């Protein structure tokens, strides 16, 4: 079983739609959670850290469910510029490494 | 922009050669992590350097080695290159004193091994 699993997509949605991505992680000792965004052939960019109580940043909402070991990202009012691959990332305890999922590709269309 | 820089941006090598990639961390960050990202995959952790010492290593062979300098910049060295080493190599800088110890990535070096 992969340490971090994501639906690879692609998710094709029209502009203005709401889209949700889920991610599951296997190690119950995971302590820190993040969503990164990666554009084609570019580096990953930190979108949000995911707090235990859930958090919102504009059109983006992240949720954490420790009991079920999953993380979600909700994007409201999708824009063309949201088209990218969204990477779910976890850190186990205070370990140095981040463990990435393979990413979910989002394509927002007119 | 994150302020993390990497050089070179692209590199083509042949099997068996050696390569050195460089990374300058964001101002105020004393930790550098290196990742390998193959096409269609998420980044895989190679190792991390903190205060010039290796501070964690992923599942990569010893021919992957690194250094960190007093100014916190870092190098990744790969010996005896193999075709499967073709990938995007990313470095990320961070500061353990930040609440969530987020890592911020540089633009990467795209390595092609022929």
Short mmCIF file of C-alpha atoms in Angstrom, two decimals:
data_model
loop_
_atom_site.label_atom_id
_atom_site.label_comp_id
_atom_site.label_asym_id
_atom_site.label_seq_id
_atom_site.Cartn_x
_atom_site.Cartn_y
_atom_site.Cartn_z
CA UNK A 1 0.00 0.00 0.00
CA UNK A 2 1.30 3.46 -0.89
CA UNK A 3 2.03 5.78 2.01
CA UNK A 4 -0.05 8.56 0.45
CA UNK A 5 -2.75 7.78 -2.08
CA UNK A 6 -4.60 10.15 -4.38
CA UNK A 7 -6.98 9.74 -7.28
CA UNK A 8 -4.78 10.71 -10.26
CA UNK A 9 -7.72 12.21 -12.18
CA UNK A 10 -7.84 14.10 -14.40
CA UNK A 11 -10.75 16.07 -13.03
CA UNK A 12 -12.24 18.14 -15.84
CA UNK A 13 -14.56 20.86 -14.50
CA UNK A 14 -16.11 24.01 -15.94
CA UNK A 15 -15.16 27.43 -14.66
CA UNK A 16 -17.11 28.29 -11.54
CA UNK A 17 -17.55 24.70 -10.41
CA UNK A 18 -16.69 23.33 -7.00
CA UNK A 19 -14.27 20.41 -6.95
CA UNK A 20 -13.00 18.25 -4.10
CA UNK A 21 -9.91 16.08 -3.86
CA UNK A 22 -9.35 13.39 -1.27
CA UNK A 23 -6.15 11.81 -0.12
CA UNK A 24 -5.50 8.95 2.29
CA UNK A 25 -2.35 8.22 4.26
CA UNK A 26 -1.27 4.95 5.78
CA UNK A 27 0.94 5.94 8.72
CA UNK A 28 -1.07 6.87 11.79
CA UNK A 29 2.00 8.66 13.21
CA UNK A 30 1.71 11.33 10.51
CA UNK A 31 1.74 14.72 12.16
CA UNK A 32 1.89 17.41 9.48
CA UNK A 33 -0.16 17.70 6.33
CA UNK A 34 0.07 19.93 3.31
CA UNK A 35 -1.36 20.56 -0.14
CA UNK A 36 1.06 21.63 -2.85
CA UNK A 37 0.20 22.76 -6.35
CA UNK A 38 2.42 21.87 -9.29
CA UNK A 39 2.12 23.35 -12.76
CA UNK A 40 3.40 21.39 -15.74
CA UNK A 41 7.20 21.08 -15.65
CA UNK A 42 7.47 23.47 -12.69
CA UNK A 43 8.29 23.02 -9.03
CA UNK A 44 5.67 22.22 -6.36
CA UNK A 45 4.37 25.33 -4.60
CA UNK A 46 2.89 25.24 -1.12
CA UNK A 47 -0.84 25.88 -1.33
CA UNK A 48 -1.87 25.23 2.25
CA UNK A 49 -0.75 23.64 5.46
CA UNK A 50 -3.64 21.59 6.85
CA UNK A 51 -4.55 22.29 10.45
CA UNK A 52 -6.26 19.79 12.74
CA UNK A 53 -9.41 21.89 12.88
CA UNK A 54 -9.49 22.47 9.14
CA UNK A 55 -8.67 25.75 7.50
CA UNK A 56 -9.76 28.01 4.71
CA UNK A 57 -7.84 30.37 2.46
CA UNK A 58 -10.09 32.24 0.09
CA UNK A 59 -11.65 29.72 -2.29
CA UNK A 60 -9.65 26.83 -0.85
CA UNK A 61 -10.68 24.74 2.16
CA UNK A 62 -8.62 21.91 3.63
CA UNK A 63 -9.92 19.31 6.09
CA UNK A 64 -8.15 16.62 8.08
CA UNK A 65 -9.79 13.48 9.45
CA UNK A 66 -7.26 11.72 11.67
CA UNK A 67 -9.57 8.86 12.60
CA UNK A 68 -10.05 7.90 8.95
CA UNK A 69 -6.59 9.07 7.92
CA UNK A 70 -7.67 11.26 5.07
CA UNK A 71 -7.20 14.83 3.97
CA UNK A 72 -9.38 16.77 1.60
CA UNK A 73 -9.07 19.92 -0.48
CA UNK A 74 -12.13 21.80 -1.70
CA UNK A 75 -11.85 24.44 -4.41
CA UNK A 76 -14.85 26.69 -4.88
CA UNK A 77 -15.59 28.87 -7.92
CA UNK A 78 -12.85 27.23 -10.00
CA UNK A 79 -10.77 29.48 -12.24
CA UNK A 80 -8.89 28.58 -15.40
CA UNK A 81 -5.71 29.39 -13.48
CA UNK A 82 -6.48 26.61 -10.98
CA UNK A 83 -5.58 24.04 -13.65
CA UNK A 84 -2.61 22.17 -12.21
CA UNK A 85 -1.66 19.00 -10.37
CA UNK A 86 -2.48 19.01 -6.66
CA UNK A 87 -0.11 17.04 -4.45
CA UNK A 88 -1.11 15.70 -1.05
CA UNK A 89 1.85 15.66 1.33
CA UNK A 90 2.39 14.26 4.82
CA UNK A 91 5.21 14.24 7.35
CA UNK A 92 5.49 11.40 9.87
CA UNK A 93 6.24 12.76 13.33
CA UNK A 94 9.13 15.19 13.28
CA UNK A 95 10.90 13.32 10.47
CA UNK A 96 12.86 15.31 7.96
CA UNK A 97 11.18 13.97 4.88
CA UNK A 98 7.91 14.88 3.24
CA UNK A 99 6.02 12.04 1.61
CA UNK A 100 4.11 12.99 -1.53
CA UNK A 101 1.18 11.42 -3.26
CA UNK A 102 1.38 11.09 -7.03
CA UNK A 103 -0.93 14.08 -7.46
CA UNK A 104 -4.41 14.76 -8.81
CA UNK A 105 -4.62 16.62 -12.07
CA UNK A 106 -7.26 19.33 -12.40
CA UNK A 107 -8.28 20.87 -15.72
CA UNK A 108 -10.68 23.82 -15.54
CA UNK A 109 -12.37 24.65 -18.85
CA UNK A 110 -14.49 27.50 -20.19
CA UNK B 1 8.79 33.31 -5.62
CA UNK B 2 10.34 31.25 -2.84
CA UNK B 3 13.86 32.66 -3.10
CA UNK B 4 15.27 29.15 -3.51
CA UNK B 5 17.55 28.90 -6.53
CA UNK B 6 19.01 25.90 -8.32
CA UNK B 7 21.60 25.42 -11.01
CA UNK B 8 21.84 24.34 -13.69
CA UNK B 9 18.27 24.32 -15.00
CA UNK B 10 18.90 21.52 -17.48
CA UNK B 11 21.66 18.97 -17.84
CA UNK B 12 22.38 16.11 -20.22
CA UNK B 13 24.82 13.39 -19.19
CA UNK B 14 25.68 9.89 -20.33
CA UNK B 15 25.57 6.69 -18.35
CA UNK B 16 28.46 6.28 -15.94
CA UNK B 17 29.20 9.99 -15.65
CA UNK B 18 29.00 12.04 -12.48
CA UNK B 19 26.90 15.15 -11.88
CA UNK B 20 26.77 17.94 -9.29
CA UNK B 21 23.62 19.98 -8.74
CA UNK B 22 23.50 23.13 -6.66
CA UNK B 23 20.93 24.81 -4.46
CA UNK B 24 20.79 28.09 -2.55
CA UNK B 25 18.25 28.20 0.24
CA UNK B 26 15.80 30.96 1.06
CA UNK B 27 17.16 33.68 3.32
CA UNK B 28 16.80 32.65 6.96
CA UNK B 29 16.42 28.93 6.18
CA UNK B 30 19.12 26.60 7.50
CA UNK B 31 17.78 23.29 6.20
CA UNK B 32 17.90 21.94 2.66
CA UNK B 33 16.13 18.81 1.43
CA UNK B 34 16.61 17.13 -1.95
CA UNK B 35 13.94 15.24 -3.88
CA UNK B 36 13.84 13.32 -7.13
CA UNK B 37 10.70 13.54 -9.25
CA UNK B 38 10.27 11.09 -12.10
CA UNK B 39 7.72 11.81 -14.80
CA UNK B 40 4.17 11.28 -13.56
CA UNK B 41 5.24 10.68 -9.96
CA UNK B 42 5.36 12.73 -6.80
CA UNK B 43 8.76 13.88 -5.50
CA UNK B 44 10.74 11.22 -3.62
CA UNK B 45 12.91 12.26 -0.66
CA UNK B 46 16.64 11.76 -1.20
CA UNK B 47 18.12 13.38 1.94
CA UNK B 48 18.15 16.48 4.09
CA UNK B 49 20.97 18.65 5.40
CA UNK B 50 20.79 20.68 8.57
CA UNK B 51 23.76 22.64 9.89
CA UNK B 52 26.07 20.94 7.39
CA UNK B 53 25.15 17.43 8.56
CA UNK B 54 22.93 14.84 6.87
CA UNK B 55 19.67 14.75 8.80
CA UNK B 56 17.66 11.93 7.29
CA UNK B 57 17.95 9.90 4.12
CA UNK B 58 15.46 8.25 1.83
CA UNK B 59 15.78 5.00 -0.05
CA UNK B 60 18.55 6.04 -2.43
CA UNK B 61 21.90 4.27 -2.96
CA UNK B 62 25.22 5.68 -1.66
CA UNK B 63 26.11 7.01 -5.11
CA UNK B 64 23.72 9.84 -4.21
CA UNK B 65 25.63 12.10 -1.83
CA UNK B 66 25.44 15.67 -0.69
CA UNK B 67 27.01 18.58 1.10
CA UNK B 68 25.83 21.66 2.89
CA UNK B 69 28.01 24.73 3.23
CA UNK B 70 28.23 27.27 6.07
CA UNK B 71 25.98 29.66 4.12
CA UNK B 72 23.37 26.82 4.02
CA UNK B 73 23.65 26.30 0.27
CA UNK B 74 23.87 22.67 -0.77
CA UNK B 75 25.08 20.29 -3.45
CA UNK B 76 23.72 16.97 -4.63
CA UNK B 77 26.25 14.65 -6.25
CA UNK B 78 25.31 11.57 -8.23
CA UNK B 79 28.02 9.15 -9.33
CA UNK B 80 27.87 6.40 -11.94
CA UNK B 81 24.75 7.79 -13.55
CA UNK B 82 22.09 5.35 -14.70
CA UNK B 83 19.31 5.85 -17.23
CA UNK B 84 16.73 5.75 -14.41
CA UNK B 85 18.37 8.78 -12.79
CA UNK B 86 16.71 10.92 -15.47
CA UNK B 87 14.32 13.10 -13.50
CA UNK B 88 13.60 16.55 -12.11
CA UNK B 89 15.77 17.16 -9.05
CA UNK B 90 14.23 19.55 -6.57
CA UNK B 91 15.69 21.16 -3.53
CA UNK B 92 13.57 22.63 -0.79
CA UNK B 93 14.57 24.93 2.02
CA UNK B 94 12.96 25.18 5.42
CA UNK B 95 13.46 26.42 8.93
CA UNK B 96 12.72 23.97 11.75
CA UNK B 97 11.71 26.89 13.94
CA UNK B 98 8.61 27.60 11.83
CA UNK B 99 5.36 26.21 13.25
CA UNK B 100 4.68 23.65 10.54
CA UNK B 101 8.22 23.44 9.16
CA UNK B 102 6.97 23.95 5.62
CA UNK B 103 9.38 23.29 2.79
CA UNK B 104 9.70 25.68 -0.15
CA UNK B 105 10.97 24.39 -3.46
CA UNK B 106 13.36 25.76 -6.01
CA UNK B 107 12.66 25.53 -9.75
CA UNK B 108 14.53 22.24 -10.09
CA UNK B 109 17.23 20.82 -12.33
CA UNK B 110 16.05 18.57 -15.13
CA UNK B 111 18.61 15.82 -15.64
CA UNK B 112 18.60 13.61 -18.71
CA UNK B 113 20.87 10.57 -18.76
CA UNK B 114 21.52 9.07 -22.20
#
